[in-house]
GROMACS .gro file of C-alpha atoms in nm:
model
  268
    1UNK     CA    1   4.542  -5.588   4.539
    2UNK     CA    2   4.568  -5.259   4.593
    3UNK     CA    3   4.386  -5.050   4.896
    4UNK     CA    4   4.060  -4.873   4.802
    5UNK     CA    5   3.952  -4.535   4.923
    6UNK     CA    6   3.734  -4.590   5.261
    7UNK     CA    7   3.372  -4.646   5.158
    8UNK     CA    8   3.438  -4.751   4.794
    9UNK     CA    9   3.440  -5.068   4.634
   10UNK     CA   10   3.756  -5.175   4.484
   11UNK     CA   11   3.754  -5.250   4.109
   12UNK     CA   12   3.793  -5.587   3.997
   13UNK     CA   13   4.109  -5.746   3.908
   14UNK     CA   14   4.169  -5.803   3.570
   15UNK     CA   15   4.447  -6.010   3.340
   16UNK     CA   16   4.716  -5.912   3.293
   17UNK     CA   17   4.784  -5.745   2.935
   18UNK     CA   18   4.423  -5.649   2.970
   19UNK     CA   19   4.358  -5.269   2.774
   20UNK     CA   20   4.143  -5.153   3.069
   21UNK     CA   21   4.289  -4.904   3.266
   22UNK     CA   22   4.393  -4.976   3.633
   23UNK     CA   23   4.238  -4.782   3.956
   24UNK     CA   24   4.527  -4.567   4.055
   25UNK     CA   25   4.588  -4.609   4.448
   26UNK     CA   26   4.408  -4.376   4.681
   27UNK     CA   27   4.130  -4.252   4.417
   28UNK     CA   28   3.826  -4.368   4.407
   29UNK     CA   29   3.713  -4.528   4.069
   30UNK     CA   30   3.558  -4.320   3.783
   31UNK     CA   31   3.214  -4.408   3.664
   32UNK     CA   32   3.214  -4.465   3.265
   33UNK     CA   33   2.946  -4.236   3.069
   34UNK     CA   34   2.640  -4.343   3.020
   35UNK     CA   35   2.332  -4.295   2.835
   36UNK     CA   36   2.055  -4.081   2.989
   37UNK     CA   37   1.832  -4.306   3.205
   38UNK     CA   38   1.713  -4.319   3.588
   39UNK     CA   39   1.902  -4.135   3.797
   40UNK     CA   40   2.083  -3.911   3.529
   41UNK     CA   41   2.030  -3.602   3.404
   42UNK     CA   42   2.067  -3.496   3.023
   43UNK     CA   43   2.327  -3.160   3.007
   44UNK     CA   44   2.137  -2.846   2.984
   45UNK     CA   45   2.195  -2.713   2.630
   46UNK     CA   46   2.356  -2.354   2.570
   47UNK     CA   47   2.100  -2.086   2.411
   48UNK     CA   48   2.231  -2.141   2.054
   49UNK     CA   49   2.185  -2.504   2.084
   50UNK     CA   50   1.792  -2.449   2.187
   51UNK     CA   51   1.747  -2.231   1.907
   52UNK     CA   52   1.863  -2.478   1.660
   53UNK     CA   53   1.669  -2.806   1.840
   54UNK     CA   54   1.360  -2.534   1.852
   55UNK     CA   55   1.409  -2.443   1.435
   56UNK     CA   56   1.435  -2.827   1.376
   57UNK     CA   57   1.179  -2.975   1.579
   58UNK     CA   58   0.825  -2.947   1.448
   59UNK     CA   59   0.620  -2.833   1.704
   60UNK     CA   60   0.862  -2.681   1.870
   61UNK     CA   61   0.627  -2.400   1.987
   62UNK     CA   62   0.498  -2.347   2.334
   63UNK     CA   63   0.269  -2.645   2.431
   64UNK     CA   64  -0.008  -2.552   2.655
   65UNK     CA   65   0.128  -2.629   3.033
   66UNK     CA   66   0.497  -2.530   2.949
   67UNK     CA   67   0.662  -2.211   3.114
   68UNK     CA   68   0.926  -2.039   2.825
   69UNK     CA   69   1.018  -1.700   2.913
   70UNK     CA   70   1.001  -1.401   2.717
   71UNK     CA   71   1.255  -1.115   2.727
   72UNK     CA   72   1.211  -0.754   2.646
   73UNK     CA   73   1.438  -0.513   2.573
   74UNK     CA   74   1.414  -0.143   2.539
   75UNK     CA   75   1.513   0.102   2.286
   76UNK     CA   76   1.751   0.259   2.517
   77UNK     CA   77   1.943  -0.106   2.582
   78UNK     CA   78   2.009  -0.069   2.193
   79UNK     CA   79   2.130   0.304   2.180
   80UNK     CA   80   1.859   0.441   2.049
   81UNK     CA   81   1.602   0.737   2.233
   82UNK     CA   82   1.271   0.622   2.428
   83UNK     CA   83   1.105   0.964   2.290
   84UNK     CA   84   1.142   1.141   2.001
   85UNK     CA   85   1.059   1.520   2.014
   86UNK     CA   86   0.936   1.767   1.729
   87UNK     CA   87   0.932   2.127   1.741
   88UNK     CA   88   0.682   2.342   1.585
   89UNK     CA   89   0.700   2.741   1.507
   90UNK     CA   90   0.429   2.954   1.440
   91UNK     CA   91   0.553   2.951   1.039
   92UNK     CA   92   0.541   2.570   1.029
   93UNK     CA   93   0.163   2.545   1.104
   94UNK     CA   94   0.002   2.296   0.882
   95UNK     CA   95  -0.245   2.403   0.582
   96UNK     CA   96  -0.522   2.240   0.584
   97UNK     CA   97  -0.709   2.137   0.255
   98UNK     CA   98  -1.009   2.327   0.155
   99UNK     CA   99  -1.187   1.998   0.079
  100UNK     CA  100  -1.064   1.912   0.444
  101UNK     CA  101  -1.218   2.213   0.603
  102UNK     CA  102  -1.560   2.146   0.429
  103UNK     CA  103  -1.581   1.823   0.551
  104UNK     CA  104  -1.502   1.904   0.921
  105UNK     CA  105  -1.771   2.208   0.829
  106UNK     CA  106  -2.027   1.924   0.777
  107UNK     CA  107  -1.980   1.714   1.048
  108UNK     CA  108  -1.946   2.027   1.268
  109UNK     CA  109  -2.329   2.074   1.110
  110UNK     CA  110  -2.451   1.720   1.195
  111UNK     CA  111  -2.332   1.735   1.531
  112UNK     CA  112  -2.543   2.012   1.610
  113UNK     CA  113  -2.877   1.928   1.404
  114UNK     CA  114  -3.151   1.642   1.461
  115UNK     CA  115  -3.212   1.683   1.043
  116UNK     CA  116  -3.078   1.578   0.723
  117UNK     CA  117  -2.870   1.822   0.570
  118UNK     CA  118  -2.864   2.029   0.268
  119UNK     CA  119  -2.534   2.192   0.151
  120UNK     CA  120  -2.391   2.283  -0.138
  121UNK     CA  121  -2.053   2.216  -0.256
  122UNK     CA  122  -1.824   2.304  -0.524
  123UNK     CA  123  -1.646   2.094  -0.745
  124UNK     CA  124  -1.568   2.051  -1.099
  125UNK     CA  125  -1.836   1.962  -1.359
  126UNK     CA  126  -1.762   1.810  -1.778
  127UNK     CA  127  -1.885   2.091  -1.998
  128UNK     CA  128  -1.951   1.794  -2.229
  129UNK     CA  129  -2.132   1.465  -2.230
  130UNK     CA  130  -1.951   1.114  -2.138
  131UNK     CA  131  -1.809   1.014  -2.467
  132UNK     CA  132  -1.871   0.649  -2.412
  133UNK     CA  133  -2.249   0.746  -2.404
  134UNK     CA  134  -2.224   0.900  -2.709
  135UNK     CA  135  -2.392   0.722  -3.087
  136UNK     CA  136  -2.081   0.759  -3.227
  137UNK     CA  137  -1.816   0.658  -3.011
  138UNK     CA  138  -1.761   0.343  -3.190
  139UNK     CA  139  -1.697   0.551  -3.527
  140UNK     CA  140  -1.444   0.820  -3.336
  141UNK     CA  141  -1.243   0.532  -3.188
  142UNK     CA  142  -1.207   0.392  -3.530
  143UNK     CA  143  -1.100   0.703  -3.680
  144UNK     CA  144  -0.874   0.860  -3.447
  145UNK     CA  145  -0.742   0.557  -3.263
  146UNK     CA  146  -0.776   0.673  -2.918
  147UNK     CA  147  -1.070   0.802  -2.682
  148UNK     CA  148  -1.178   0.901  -2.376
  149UNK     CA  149  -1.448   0.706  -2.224
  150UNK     CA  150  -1.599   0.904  -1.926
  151UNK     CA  151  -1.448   1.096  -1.649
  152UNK     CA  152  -1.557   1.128  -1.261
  153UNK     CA  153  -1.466   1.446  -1.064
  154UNK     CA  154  -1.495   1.504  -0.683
  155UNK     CA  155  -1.271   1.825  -0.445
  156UNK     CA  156  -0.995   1.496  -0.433
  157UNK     CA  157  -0.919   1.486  -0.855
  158UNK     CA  158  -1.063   1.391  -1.139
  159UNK     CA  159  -1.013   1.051  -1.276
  160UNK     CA  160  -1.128   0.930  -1.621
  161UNK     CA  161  -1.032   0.583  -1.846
  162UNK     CA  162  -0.950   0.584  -2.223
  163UNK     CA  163  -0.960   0.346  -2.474
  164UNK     CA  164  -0.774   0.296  -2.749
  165UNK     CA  165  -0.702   0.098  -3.057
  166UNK     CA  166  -0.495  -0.225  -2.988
  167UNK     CA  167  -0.250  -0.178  -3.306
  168UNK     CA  168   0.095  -0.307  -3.134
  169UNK     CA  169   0.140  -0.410  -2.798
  170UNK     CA  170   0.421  -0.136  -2.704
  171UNK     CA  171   0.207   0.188  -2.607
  172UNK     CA  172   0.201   0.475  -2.457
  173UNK     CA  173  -0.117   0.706  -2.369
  174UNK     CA  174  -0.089   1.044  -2.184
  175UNK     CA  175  -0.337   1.289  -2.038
  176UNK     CA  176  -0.151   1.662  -2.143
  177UNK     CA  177  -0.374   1.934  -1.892
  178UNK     CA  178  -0.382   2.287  -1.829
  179UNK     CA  179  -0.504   2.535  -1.528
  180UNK     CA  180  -0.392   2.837  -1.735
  181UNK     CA  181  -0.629   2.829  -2.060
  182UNK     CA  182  -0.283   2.652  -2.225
  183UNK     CA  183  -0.037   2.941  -2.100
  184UNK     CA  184   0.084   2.643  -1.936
  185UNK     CA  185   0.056   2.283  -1.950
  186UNK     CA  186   0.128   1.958  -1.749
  187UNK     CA  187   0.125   1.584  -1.823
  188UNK     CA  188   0.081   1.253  -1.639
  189UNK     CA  189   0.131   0.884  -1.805
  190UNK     CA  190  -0.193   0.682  -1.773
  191UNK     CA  191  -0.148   0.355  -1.686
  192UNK     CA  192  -0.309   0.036  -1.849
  193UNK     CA  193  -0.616  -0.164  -1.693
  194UNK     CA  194  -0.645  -0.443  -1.954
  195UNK     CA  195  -0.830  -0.588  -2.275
  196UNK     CA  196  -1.136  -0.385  -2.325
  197UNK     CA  197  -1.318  -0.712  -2.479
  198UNK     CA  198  -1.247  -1.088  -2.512
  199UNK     CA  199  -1.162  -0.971  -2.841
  200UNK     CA  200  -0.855  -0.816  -2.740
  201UNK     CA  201  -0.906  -0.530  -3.015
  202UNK     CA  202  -0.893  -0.241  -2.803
  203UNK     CA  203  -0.717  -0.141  -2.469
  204UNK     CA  204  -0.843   0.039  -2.171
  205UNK     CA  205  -0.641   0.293  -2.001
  206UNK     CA  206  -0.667   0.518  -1.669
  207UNK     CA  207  -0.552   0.831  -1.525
  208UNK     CA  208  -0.594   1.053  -1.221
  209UNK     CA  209  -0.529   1.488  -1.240
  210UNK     CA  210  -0.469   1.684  -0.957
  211UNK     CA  211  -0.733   1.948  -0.855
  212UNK     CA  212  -0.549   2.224  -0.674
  213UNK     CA  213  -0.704   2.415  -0.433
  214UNK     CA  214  -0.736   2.761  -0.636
  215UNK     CA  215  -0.961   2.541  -0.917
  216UNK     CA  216  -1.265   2.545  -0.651
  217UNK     CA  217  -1.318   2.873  -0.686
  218UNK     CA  218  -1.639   2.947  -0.846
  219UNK     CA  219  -1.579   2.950  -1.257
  220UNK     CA  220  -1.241   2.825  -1.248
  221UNK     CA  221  -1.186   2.579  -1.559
  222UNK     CA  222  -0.959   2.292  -1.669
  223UNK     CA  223  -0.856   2.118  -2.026
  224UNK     CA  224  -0.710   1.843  -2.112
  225UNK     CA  225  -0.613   1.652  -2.420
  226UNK     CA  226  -0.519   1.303  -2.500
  227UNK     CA  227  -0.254   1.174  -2.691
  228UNK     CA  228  -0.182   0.815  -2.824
  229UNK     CA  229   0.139   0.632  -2.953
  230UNK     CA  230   0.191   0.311  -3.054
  231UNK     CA  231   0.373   0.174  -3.386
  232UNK     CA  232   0.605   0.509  -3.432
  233UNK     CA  233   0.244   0.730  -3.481
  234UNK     CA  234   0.088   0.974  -3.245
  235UNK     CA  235  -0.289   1.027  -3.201
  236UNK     CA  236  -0.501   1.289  -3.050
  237UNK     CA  237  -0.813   1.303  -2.886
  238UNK     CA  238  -0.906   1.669  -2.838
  239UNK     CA  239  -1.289   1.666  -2.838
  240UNK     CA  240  -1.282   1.724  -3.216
  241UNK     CA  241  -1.074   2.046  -3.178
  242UNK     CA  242  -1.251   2.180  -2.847
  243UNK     CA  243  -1.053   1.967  -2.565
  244UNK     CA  244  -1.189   1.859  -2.250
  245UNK     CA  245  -1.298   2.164  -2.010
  246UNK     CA  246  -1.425   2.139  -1.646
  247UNK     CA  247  -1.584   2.415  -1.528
  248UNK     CA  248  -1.584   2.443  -1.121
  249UNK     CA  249  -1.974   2.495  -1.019
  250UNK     CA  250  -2.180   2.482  -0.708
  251UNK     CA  251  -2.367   2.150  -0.641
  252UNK     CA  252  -2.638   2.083  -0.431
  253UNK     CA  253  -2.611   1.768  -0.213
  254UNK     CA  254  -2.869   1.628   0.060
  255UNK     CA  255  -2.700   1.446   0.303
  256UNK     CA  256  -2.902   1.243   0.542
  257UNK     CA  257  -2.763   1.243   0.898
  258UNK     CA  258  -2.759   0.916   0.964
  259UNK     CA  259  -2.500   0.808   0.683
  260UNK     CA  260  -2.259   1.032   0.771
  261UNK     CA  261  -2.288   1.026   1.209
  262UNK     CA  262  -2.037   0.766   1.229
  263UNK     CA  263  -1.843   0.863   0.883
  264UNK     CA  264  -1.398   0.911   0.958
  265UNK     CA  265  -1.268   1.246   0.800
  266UNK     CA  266  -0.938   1.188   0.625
  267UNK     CA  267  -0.650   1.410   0.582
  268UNK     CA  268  -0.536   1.390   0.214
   0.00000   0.00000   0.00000
């Protein structure tokens, strides 16, 4: 038998014709792989390999006790700026909102009183009575197939809902408007809200106008008109021939101080 390296123990013989391999003279004999147990350690897996084992395993997250690091990189590492810088001129100064500048007005007030205050503001008002209110809505919706319900107006817009006559279910309802006394005119889609009943007879719909900034001045008016189609067939509802005015008015408000202390002013 063959020497063995100093130190080593030399393999066992084996018969001849055997398919084990021989120890080669002079080396010392390879140990055959082996499961992980005492004594061994598993390979450390490549970072791919730990993200698949981690989005396999359930409960793969950090366990309380275990140390996984984070890393962070910057925008810079990726090409892109840390800061971004923006340049203003004298022309680009922002214009602020006249319902904007009343509110910082108020809270410029409150800050510098111990009372409630009393202010007055001005803002659109319906030169006519909510229709929905009215004895014979019921008989108008009948007859003309389309609506309007009641409208809400504040320095932001003025919103109002419609109802109409459920006759087909493709339909269309718009809100046609005017700043100009109907020199010029604007429309906006309203969009639908649902059933008005269980019944499923009639259909509510909503819409929101704009209120530029030149309609708060004192007697400044708005009309608008609604029109209806469905089936091939347009409606109107036009007040009965008088359309829809808002008439810009001052309104007195009392405002105690402690509801609107803490209030947030928002830019619209």
């Amino acid at each position: 038998m063959s020497g063995a390296a100093a130190g080593v123990q030399p393999p066992q013989t084996h018969k001849q014709g055997s398919d084990l391999p021989r120890q080669r003279q002079g080396h010392a004999p390879r140990r055959p792989p082996r499961s992980c147990g005492p004594g061994w350690s598993r390979p450390v897996p490549t970072s791919p390999e730990r993200r698949l084992q981690g989005a396999g395993t359930p409960g793969a997250a950090c366990r309380p006790g275990c140390s996984r690091q984070l890393r962070v990189r910057f925008a810079d590492a990726l090409g892109l700026e840390l800061a971004q810088v923006k340049v203003f001129s004298a022309g680009d100064d922002p214009a602020v909102p006249l319902h904007v500048l009343s509110r910082l007005s108020i809270n410029a007030d409150l800050c510098c009183s111990s009372q409630d205050l009393e202010f007055t503001l001005q803002c659109l008002v319906p030169d006519f009575t909510q229709p929905v209110d009215a004895a014979d809505f019921g008989e108008r919706l009948q007859r003309q197939f389309v609506c309007l319900e009641r409208v809400t107006c504040s320095d932001l817009g003025v919103c109002g809902t419609v109802r109409v006559r459920n006759v087909a279910f493709e339909k269309h309802v718009a809100v046609r408007y005017t700043f100009s006394d109907w020199h010029s005119t604007h429309e906006v889609a309203a969009r639908w809200r649902g059933p008005a009943s269980e019944e499923g007879t009639h259909d509510i719909f909503a819409f929101s106008l704009p209120v530029p900034s030149f309609l708060l001045a004192l007697g400044s008016r708005m009309h608008f008109a609604l029109r209806y189609r469905v089936a091939g067939t347009e409606h109107w509802d036009n007040n009965d021939g008088h359309n829809y005015s808002l008439t810009c008015r001052s309104h007195a408000l009392h405002m105690p101080r402690g509801e609107c202390e803490e209030s947030w002013i928002h830019f619209i």
